[in-house]
mmCIF file of C-alpha atoms and ligand atoms in Angstrom:
data_model
loop_
_atom_site.group_PDB
_atom_site.id
_atom_site.type_symbol
_atom_site.label_atom_id
_atom_site.label_comp_id
_atom_site.label_asym_id
_atom_site.label_seq_id
_atom_site.Cartn_x
_atom_site.Cartn_y
_atom_site.Cartn_z
ATOM 1 C CA MET K 216 148.010 107.734 91.602
ATOM 2 C CA ASP K 217 144.281 107.935 91.348
ATOM 3 C CA ARG K 218 142.526 106.499 94.297
ATOM 4 C CA TYR K 219 138.970 105.450 94.119
ATOM 5 C CA LYS K 220 136.416 105.285 96.806
ATOM 6 C CA LEU K 221 135.204 101.857 97.890
ATOM 7 C CA ILE K 222 132.725 100.390 100.337
ATOM 8 C CA PHE K 223 133.506 96.826 101.322
ATOM 9 C CA ASP K 224 130.410 94.776 101.912
ATOM 10 C CA THR K 225 131.309 91.470 103.584
ATOM 11 C CA ASP K 226 130.454 88.562 105.908
ATOM 12 C CA PRO K 227 133.697 87.705 107.646
ATOM 13 C CA GLY K 228 134.450 84.765 107.080
ATOM 14 C CA ILE K 229 137.872 83.424 106.555
ATOM 15 C CA ASP K 230 138.458 84.509 103.009
ATOM 16 C CA ASP K 231 136.731 87.744 103.769
ATOM 17 C CA ALA K 232 139.243 88.441 106.377
ATOM 18 C CA VAL K 233 142.051 87.935 103.991
ATOM 19 C CA ALA K 234 140.355 90.277 101.487
ATOM 20 C CA LEU K 235 139.992 92.992 104.067
ATOM 21 C CA LEU K 236 143.815 92.851 104.812
ATOM 22 C CA LEU K 237 144.490 92.864 101.004
ATOM 23 C CA LEU K 238 142.215 95.907 100.515
ATOM 24 C CA HIS K 239 144.119 97.745 103.261
ATOM 25 C CA ALA K 240 147.242 96.888 101.363
ATOM 26 C CA MET K 241 146.010 98.284 97.940
ATOM 27 C CA PRO K 242 147.360 101.811 97.536
ATOM 28 C CA SER K 243 144.771 102.725 94.946
ATOM 29 C CA VAL K 244 141.751 101.870 97.173
ATOM 30 C CA ASP K 245 140.291 104.643 99.395
ATOM 31 C CA LEU K 246 138.206 102.479 101.734
ATOM 32 C CA GLN K 247 135.219 104.471 102.959
ATOM 33 C CA GLY K 248 133.767 101.920 105.315
ATOM 34 C CA ILE K 249 133.027 98.248 105.973
ATOM 35 C CA THR K 250 129.415 97.077 105.862
ATOM 36 C CA THR K 251 128.510 93.626 107.315
ATOM 37 C CA VAL K 252 125.948 91.129 106.253
ATOM 38 C CA PHE K 253 124.977 87.710 107.593
ATOM 39 C CA GLY K 254 126.168 84.686 105.660
ATOM 40 C CA ASN K 255 129.302 82.834 106.873
ATOM 41 C CA ALA K 256 127.979 83.413 110.435
ATOM 42 C CA SER K 257 125.298 85.366 112.067
ATOM 43 C CA ILE K 258 125.213 89.176 111.601
ATOM 44 C CA GLU K 259 126.453 89.710 115.140
ATOM 45 C CA ASP K 260 129.385 87.375 114.642
ATOM 46 C CA CYS K 261 130.313 88.751 111.219
ATOM 47 C CA THR K 262 130.274 92.364 112.627
ATOM 48 C CA ARG K 263 132.350 91.256 115.639
ATOM 49 C CA ASN K 264 134.855 89.675 113.322
ATOM 50 C CA ALA K 265 135.205 92.803 111.114
ATOM 51 C CA LEU K 266 135.728 94.836 114.245
ATOM 52 C CA TYR K 267 138.397 92.285 115.576
ATOM 53 C CA ILE K 268 140.283 92.503 112.424
ATOM 54 C CA CYS K 269 140.238 96.269 112.431
ATOM 55 C CA GLU K 270 141.324 96.480 116.046
ATOM 56 C CA ARG K 271 144.088 93.846 115.722
ATOM 57 C CA PHE K 272 145.629 95.506 112.656
ATOM 58 C CA GLY K 273 144.952 99.114 113.418
ATOM 59 C CA LEU K 274 142.606 99.498 110.367
ATOM 60 C CA PRO K 275 140.976 102.896 110.554
ATOM 61 C CA TYR K 276 137.634 102.011 108.908
ATOM 62 C CA GLY K 277 134.120 102.394 110.357
ATOM 63 C CA VAL K 278 132.221 99.095 110.636
ATOM 64 C CA PHE K 279 128.462 99.321 109.870
ATOM 65 C CA GLN K 280 126.333 96.428 110.832
ATOM 66 C CA GLY K 281 123.843 95.278 108.096
ATOM 67 C CA ALA K 282 121.202 92.697 107.360
ATOM 68 C CA GLY K 283 120.595 89.633 109.651
ATOM 69 C CA VAL K 284 117.902 88.351 107.344
ATOM 70 C CA SER K 285 117.438 88.211 103.589
ATOM 71 C CA PHE K 286 115.931 90.872 101.288
ATOM 72 C CA LEU K 287 112.559 89.296 101.609
ATOM 73 C CA GLY K 288 112.978 88.725 105.371
ATOM 74 C CA ALA K 289 113.950 85.057 105.515
ATOM 75 C CA GLU K 290 116.135 83.857 108.496
ATOM 76 C CA GLU K 291 119.139 81.628 108.025
ATOM 77 C CA GLU K 292 118.697 78.135 109.411
ATOM 78 C CA ASP K 293 122.180 76.747 109.005
ATOM 79 C CA TYR K 294 125.426 78.765 108.924
ATOM 80 C CA PRO K 295 128.326 77.051 107.187
ATOM 81 C CA ASP K 296 130.385 76.304 110.364
ATOM 82 C CA PHE K 297 132.066 73.343 108.608
ATOM 83 C CA VAL K 298 133.777 75.985 106.347
ATOM 84 C CA HIS K 299 134.429 79.009 108.521
ATOM 85 C CA GLY K 300 133.888 77.674 112.024
ATOM 86 C CA ARG K 301 131.087 78.538 114.440
ATOM 87 C CA ASP K 302 132.474 81.975 115.103
ATOM 88 C CA GLY K 303 133.095 82.570 111.331
ATOM 89 C CA LEU K 304 136.938 82.897 111.834
ATOM 90 C CA GLY K 305 137.983 79.356 112.264
ATOM 91 C CA ASP K 306 137.140 78.942 115.979
ATOM 92 C CA VAL K 307 140.629 80.151 117.019
ATOM 93 C CA GLY K 308 139.161 81.648 120.188
ATOM 94 C CA PHE K 309 139.981 85.349 119.594
ATOM 95 C CA SER K 310 139.062 87.666 122.400
ATOM 96 C CA PRO K 311 136.229 89.984 121.793
ATOM 97 C CA PRO K 312 137.171 93.447 120.366
ATOM 98 C CA SER K 313 136.583 96.572 122.385
ATOM 99 C CA ARG K 314 135.614 98.648 119.310
ATOM 100 C CA LEU K 315 131.822 98.984 118.565
ATOM 101 C CA PRO K 316 130.002 99.277 115.293
ATOM 102 C CA ALA K 317 128.938 102.585 114.007
ATOM 103 C CA LYS K 318 125.403 103.889 114.957
ATOM 104 C CA ILE K 319 123.838 103.786 111.569
ATOM 105 C CA SER K 320 123.070 100.629 109.620
ATOM 106 C CA ALA K 321 124.938 99.299 106.540
ATOM 107 C CA ALA K 322 122.215 100.293 104.077
ATOM 108 C CA ASP K 323 121.943 103.778 105.661
ATOM 109 C CA PHE K 324 125.677 104.218 105.379
ATOM 110 C CA ILE K 325 125.759 103.185 101.739
ATOM 111 C CA VAL K 326 123.002 105.716 100.974
ATOM 112 C CA GLN K 327 124.757 108.397 102.972
ATOM 113 C CA ALA K 328 128.159 107.805 101.505
ATOM 114 C CA ALA K 329 126.905 107.707 97.903
ATOM 115 C CA ARG K 330 124.904 110.943 98.382
ATOM 116 C CA MET K 331 127.727 112.840 100.033
ATOM 117 C CA SER K 332 130.500 111.813 97.718
ATOM 118 C CA SER K 333 131.317 114.082 94.837
ATOM 119 C CA ASP K 334 132.806 111.145 92.890
ATOM 120 C CA PRO K 335 131.057 107.836 92.071
ATOM 121 C CA ILE K 336 131.593 105.144 94.592
ATOM 122 C CA GLU K 337 132.462 101.531 93.918
ATOM 123 C CA ILE K 338 131.219 98.691 96.125
ATOM 124 C CA LEU K 339 133.041 95.384 96.507
ATOM 125 C CA ALA K 340 130.396 92.899 97.754
ATOM 126 C CA VAL K 341 131.751 89.533 98.931
ATOM 127 C CA GLY K 342 128.721 88.152 100.741
ATOM 128 C CA ARG K 343 124.941 88.197 100.094
ATOM 129 C CA MET K 344 123.909 91.450 98.436
ATOM 130 C CA THR K 345 121.132 92.179 100.911
ATOM 131 C CA ASN K 346 122.545 95.554 102.166
ATOM 132 C CA ILE K 347 122.994 96.916 98.605
ATOM 133 C CA ALA K 348 119.519 95.827 97.537
ATOM 134 C CA ARG K 349 118.064 97.472 100.569
ATOM 135 C CA ALA K 350 120.055 100.636 99.912
ATOM 136 C CA PHE K 351 118.805 100.727 96.365
ATOM 137 C CA GLU K 352 115.267 100.104 97.475
ATOM 138 C CA ILE K 353 115.220 102.915 100.109
ATOM 139 C CA ALA K 354 117.157 105.413 98.046
ATOM 140 C CA PRO K 355 116.933 104.686 94.303
ATOM 141 C CA ASP K 356 118.640 108.049 93.576
ATOM 142 C CA ILE K 357 122.000 106.646 94.707
ATOM 143 C CA LYS K 358 122.096 104.227 91.786
ATOM 144 C CA SER K 359 123.604 106.942 89.698
ATOM 145 C CA LYS K 360 126.302 107.489 92.230
ATOM 146 C CA ILE K 361 127.558 103.876 92.081
ATOM 147 C CA ARG K 362 130.272 103.512 89.552
ATOM 148 C CA ARG K 363 130.147 99.667 89.790
ATOM 149 C CA VAL K 364 129.356 96.761 92.062
ATOM 150 C CA VAL K 365 132.187 94.182 91.927
ATOM 151 C CA MET K 366 130.767 91.009 93.492
ATOM 152 C CA MET K 367 132.146 87.699 94.516
ATOM 153 C CA GLY K 368 129.455 85.227 93.771
ATOM 154 C CA GLY K 369 127.772 83.119 91.161
ATOM 155 C CA ALA K 370 128.923 80.439 88.727
ATOM 156 C CA VAL K 371 128.438 80.333 84.967
ATOM 157 C CA GLY K 372 130.392 77.583 83.444
ATOM 158 C CA VAL K 373 131.190 75.577 86.569
ATOM 159 C CA ALA K 374 129.016 73.872 89.172
ATOM 160 C CA GLY K 375 127.813 75.886 92.196
ATOM 161 C CA ASN K 376 129.172 75.078 95.795
ATOM 162 C CA VAL K 377 125.860 74.854 97.556
ATOM 163 C CA THR K 378 123.731 73.148 94.841
ATOM 164 C CA GLU K 379 124.661 72.003 91.404
ATOM 165 C CA TRP K 380 123.650 75.425 90.182
ATOM 166 C CA ALA K 381 124.142 77.894 92.976
ATOM 167 C CA GLU K 382 127.111 79.522 94.640
ATOM 168 C CA ALA K 383 126.809 80.391 98.373
ATOM 169 C CA ASN K 384 126.547 84.141 98.257
ATOM 170 C CA ILE K 385 123.829 84.083 95.612
ATOM 171 C CA TYR K 386 122.032 81.083 97.055
ATOM 172 C CA GLY K 387 121.771 82.876 100.391
ATOM 173 C CA ASP K 388 119.799 85.816 98.945
ATOM 174 C CA PRO K 389 118.805 85.325 95.230
ATOM 175 C CA GLU K 390 116.217 88.112 95.339
ATOM 176 C CA ALA K 391 118.900 90.605 96.500
ATOM 177 C CA ALA K 392 121.240 89.521 93.634
ATOM 178 C CA ASP K 393 118.448 89.839 91.085
ATOM 179 C CA HIS K 394 117.556 93.224 92.458
ATOM 180 C CA ILE K 395 121.115 94.386 91.695
ATOM 181 C CA PHE K 396 121.088 92.722 88.277
ATOM 182 C CA MET K 397 117.804 94.399 87.395
ATOM 183 C CA SER K 398 119.122 97.907 88.362
ATOM 184 C CA ASP K 399 121.043 99.926 85.875
ATOM 185 C CA VAL K 400 124.286 99.763 87.991
ATOM 186 C CA PRO K 401 127.250 98.102 86.195
ATOM 187 C CA VAL K 402 128.313 94.851 87.737
ATOM 188 C CA LEU K 403 131.483 92.824 87.550
ATOM 189 C CA MET K 404 130.774 89.356 88.694
ATOM 190 C CA VAL K 405 133.803 87.442 89.950
ATOM 191 C CA GLY K 406 132.307 83.933 90.603
ATOM 192 C CA LEU K 407 133.615 80.388 91.057
ATOM 193 C CA ASP K 408 134.613 80.213 87.386
ATOM 194 C CA ALA K 409 137.459 82.662 88.226
ATOM 195 C CA THR K 410 138.101 82.277 92.023
ATOM 196 C CA LEU K 411 138.658 78.486 91.803
ATOM 197 C CA MET K 412 141.586 79.198 89.374
ATOM 198 C CA HIS K 413 143.425 81.158 92.059
ATOM 199 C CA GLN K 414 144.338 78.821 94.864
ATOM 200 C CA ILE K 415 147.059 79.165 97.632
ATOM 201 C CA SER K 416 149.148 76.064 98.389
ATOM 202 C CA ARG K 417 150.282 75.035 101.719
ATOM 203 C CA THR K 418 153.815 76.085 100.806
ATOM 204 C CA GLN K 419 152.634 79.526 99.823
ATOM 205 C CA LEU K 420 150.680 79.784 103.009
ATOM 206 C CA ALA K 421 153.904 78.950 104.917
ATOM 207 C CA THR K 422 155.760 81.794 103.124
ATOM 208 C CA LEU K 423 152.946 84.252 104.205
ATOM 209 C CA THR K 424 153.186 82.966 107.788
ATOM 210 C CA ASP K 425 156.940 83.402 107.865
ATOM 211 C CA ASP K 426 157.078 86.839 106.193
ATOM 212 C CA LEU K 427 154.051 88.770 107.271
ATOM 213 C CA GLY K 428 154.495 89.112 111.067
ATOM 214 C CA ASP K 429 151.139 89.295 112.872
ATOM 215 C CA ALA K 430 149.156 89.342 109.622
ATOM 216 C CA GLY K 431 150.924 86.044 108.562
ATOM 217 C CA GLU K 432 150.214 84.558 112.112
ATOM 218 C CA PHE K 433 146.538 85.620 111.830
ATOM 219 C CA ILE K 434 146.062 84.066 108.350
ATOM 220 C CA TRP K 435 147.734 80.916 109.486
ATOM 221 C CA GLN K 436 145.478 80.676 112.540
ATOM 222 C CA ILE K 437 142.217 81.101 110.693
ATOM 223 C CA LYS K 438 143.175 79.024 107.676
ATOM 224 C CA GLN K 439 143.630 75.775 109.738
ATOM 225 C CA HIS K 440 139.853 75.261 109.886
ATOM 226 C CA TYR K 441 139.571 76.038 106.118
ATOM 227 C CA LEU K 442 142.429 73.670 105.239
ATOM 228 C CA ASN K 443 140.709 70.877 107.235
ATOM 229 C CA PHE K 444 137.416 71.608 105.332
ATOM 230 C CA TYR K 445 139.155 71.342 101.968
ATOM 231 C CA ALA K 446 141.036 68.213 103.075
ATOM 232 C CA SER K 447 137.632 66.640 104.020
ATOM 233 C CA LYS K 448 136.705 67.287 100.369
ATOM 234 C CA GLY K 449 139.824 65.433 99.150
ATOM 235 C CA VAL K 450 141.744 68.730 98.381
ATOM 236 C CA PHE K 451 144.986 68.338 100.334
ATOM 237 C CA ASP K 452 147.071 71.175 98.865
ATOM 238 C CA GLY K 453 145.541 74.434 97.885
ATOM 239 C CA PHE K 454 142.459 76.425 98.867
ATOM 240 C CA PRO K 455 140.728 79.330 97.109
ATOM 241 C CA ILE K 456 140.674 82.840 98.612
ATOM 242 C CA HIS K 457 137.465 83.722 96.705
ATOM 243 C CA ASP K 458 136.843 87.188 98.206
ATOM 244 C CA ALA K 459 140.488 88.254 97.869
ATOM 245 C CA THR K 460 140.458 87.180 94.256
ATOM 246 C CA ALA K 461 137.369 89.416 93.578
ATOM 247 C CA ALA K 462 139.432 92.312 95.175
ATOM 248 C CA LEU K 463 142.231 91.643 92.812
ATOM 249 C CA ALA K 464 139.826 91.724 89.786
ATOM 250 C CA MET K 465 138.910 95.330 90.642
ATOM 251 C CA ILE K 466 142.540 96.402 90.300
ATOM 252 C CA PHE K 467 143.994 93.823 87.774
ATOM 253 C CA PRO K 468 141.186 93.100 85.244
ATOM 254 C CA ASP K 469 143.856 92.125 82.726
ATOM 255 C CA ASP K 470 144.684 89.072 84.632
ATOM 256 C CA PHE K 471 141.097 87.703 84.082
ATOM 257 C CA GLU K 472 139.140 86.674 80.915
ATOM 258 C CA ILE K 473 136.060 89.107 81.232
ATOM 259 C CA ALA K 474 133.003 88.967 79.061
ATOM 260 C CA GLU K 475 130.282 91.462 78.616
ATOM 261 C CA GLY K 476 126.577 90.632 78.734
ATOM 262 C CA ASP K 477 123.490 90.482 80.970
ATOM 263 C CA LEU K 478 122.995 88.736 84.175
ATOM 264 C CA ARG K 479 119.902 87.518 85.881
ATOM 265 C CA CYS K 480 119.369 85.174 88.818
ATOM 266 C CA VAL K 481 116.896 82.325 89.117
ATOM 267 C CA THR K 482 114.737 82.754 92.181
ATOM 268 C CA ALA K 483 112.420 79.803 92.110
ATOM 269 C CA GLY K 484 112.595 75.986 91.623
ATOM 270 C CA ASP K 485 115.523 73.595 91.626
ATOM 271 C CA GLN K 486 117.855 76.124 90.083
ATOM 272 C CA ARG K 487 117.211 78.772 92.652
ATOM 273 C CA GLY K 488 120.353 80.850 93.119
ATOM 274 C CA ARG K 489 121.618 80.105 89.600
ATOM 275 C CA THR K 490 123.267 83.018 87.841
ATOM 276 C CA ILE K 491 122.403 83.199 84.134
ATOM 277 C CA PHE K 492 124.746 85.064 81.901
ATOM 278 C CA SER K 493 123.887 85.982 78.283
ATOM 279 C CA GLU K 494 127.060 87.177 76.571
ATOM 280 C CA ARG K 495 126.369 90.387 74.512
ATOM 281 C CA HIS K 496 128.803 93.027 73.272
ATOM 282 C CA GLY K 497 128.047 96.303 75.074
ATOM 283 C CA GLY K 498 126.071 94.646 77.888
ATOM 284 C CA HIS K 499 126.455 96.564 81.272
ATOM 285 C CA HIS K 500 127.279 93.479 83.210
ATOM 286 C CA GLN K 501 130.705 91.775 83.219
ATOM 287 C CA VAL K 502 131.607 88.269 84.211
ATOM 288 C CA ALA K 503 135.136 86.966 84.891
ATOM 289 C CA LEU K 504 135.153 83.591 83.140
ATOM 290 C CA SER K 505 138.652 82.647 84.084
ATOM 291 C CA ALA K 506 141.719 83.961 86.006
ATOM 292 C CA GLN K 507 145.534 83.630 85.647
ATOM 293 C CA GLY K 508 146.194 82.137 89.067
ATOM 294 C CA THR K 509 149.968 82.363 89.053
ATOM 295 C CA THR K 510 149.923 85.933 88.149
ATOM 296 C CA LEU K 511 147.369 86.709 90.816
ATOM 297 C CA TRP K 512 149.390 84.965 93.455
ATOM 298 C CA ARG K 513 152.346 87.174 92.526
ATOM 299 C CA ARG K 514 150.107 90.312 92.831
ATOM 300 C CA PHE K 515 148.630 89.170 96.088
ATOM 301 C CA ASN K 516 152.072 88.217 97.548
ATOM 302 C CA ALA K 517 153.664 91.574 96.487
ATOM 303 C CA LEU K 518 150.787 93.674 97.867
ATOM 304 C CA MET K 519 150.777 91.721 101.244
ATOM 305 C CA HIS K 520 154.602 91.913 101.608
ATOM 306 C CA ALA K 521 154.532 95.669 100.840
ATOM 307 C CA GLN K 522 151.953 96.286 103.577
ATOM 308 C CA PHE K 523 152.688 93.727 106.205
ATOM 309 C CA GLY K 524 156.078 92.329 105.399
ATOM 310 C CA VAL K 525 158.580 92.334 108.482
ATOM 311 C CA ASP K 526 161.715 92.261 106.400
ATOM 312 C CA SER K 527 161.735 95.367 104.152
ATOM 313 C CA SER K 528 164.840 94.092 102.327
ATOM 314 C CA LYS K 529 163.011 91.137 101.035
ATOM 315 C CA THR K 530 161.136 91.849 97.889
ATOM 316 C CA VAL K 531 158.853 89.356 95.947
HETATM 317 C C1 LIG R 1359 131.757 82.693 99.085
HETATM 318 O O1 LIG R 1359 130.912 82.133 100.118
HETATM 319 C C2 LIG R 1359 131.560 82.432 101.383
HETATM 320 O O2 LIG R 1359 131.694 81.230 102.119
HETATM 321 C C3 LIG R 1359 132.884 82.948 101.072
HETATM 322 O O3 LIG R 1359 133.243 83.915 102.120
HETATM 323 C C4 LIG R 1359 132.832 83.585 99.741
HETATM 324 O O4 LIG R 1359 132.349 84.904 99.730
HETATM 325 C C5 LIG R 1359 132.377 81.561 98.221
HETATM 326 O O5 LIG R 1359 131.279 80.834 97.699
HETATM 327 CA CA1 LIG R 1360 132.390 86.185 101.894
#
């Protein structure tokens, strides 16, 4: 099987945590490193969470701490603790990990990994795209080594989740997103149009909890906060796992309706953070416009059982 090199750029974050476990379970992914960015919590909390997950599950990946402010240097005033908890992982009270982040920054790692690799590298970005924009700015030569940026973010035909127009990852750093869109690097955008179509029900969550041993226990622990948030919005059964759905889109594009065209991001005015997509055959951006939720749940479940399942006789 062909394995391809991937950098995971993330702001863990509850759905980020699930995506990291899923990536570890994907045999075709050769994960080069985890780069962290501020977003769901402060950069220190997001980095600590990535290290915690790696330590708890024995994941052998380096963690590179990245941006704590936006591409233009703006600080965050309000982290979304009502979604992800004050610590970013649902305020379960996990003990601090003993592992430390690597000595170089996320942007420097992206530059170094791209330059040193003989094959093109893919980046899965499931937070603000600040680190990638910085890497492209300090080393424009690496753009030719990036096969594609797959990103969770944006909304095209549905409303945003921060404003009517803007989704959280894009709203948090629109200039970084537009910097990526303006580069020649191919992008696959997996935004709310697709991720809201793949939701996990409470019954499905219970199956994971029963079958996946410590990984199941961990997902159950962190999801309690998330479930409460969705219940407060009137959604009592089912929650999206945005970042894990974007990871699935890399490997199973046929389970999505994907259109080609050109992406830009609005950086000023009421629509700041809005992703604008102009469909055009042959455009070097792709957008997932919908997703087959039932099939994706089957894929997710099968991969997670194969990696973390406690009963090997049980197939899904
Ligand atoms: C995105 O924002 C973050 O809260 C999630 O981790 C996800 O990446 C969804 O809008
Ligand atoms: Ca995220």
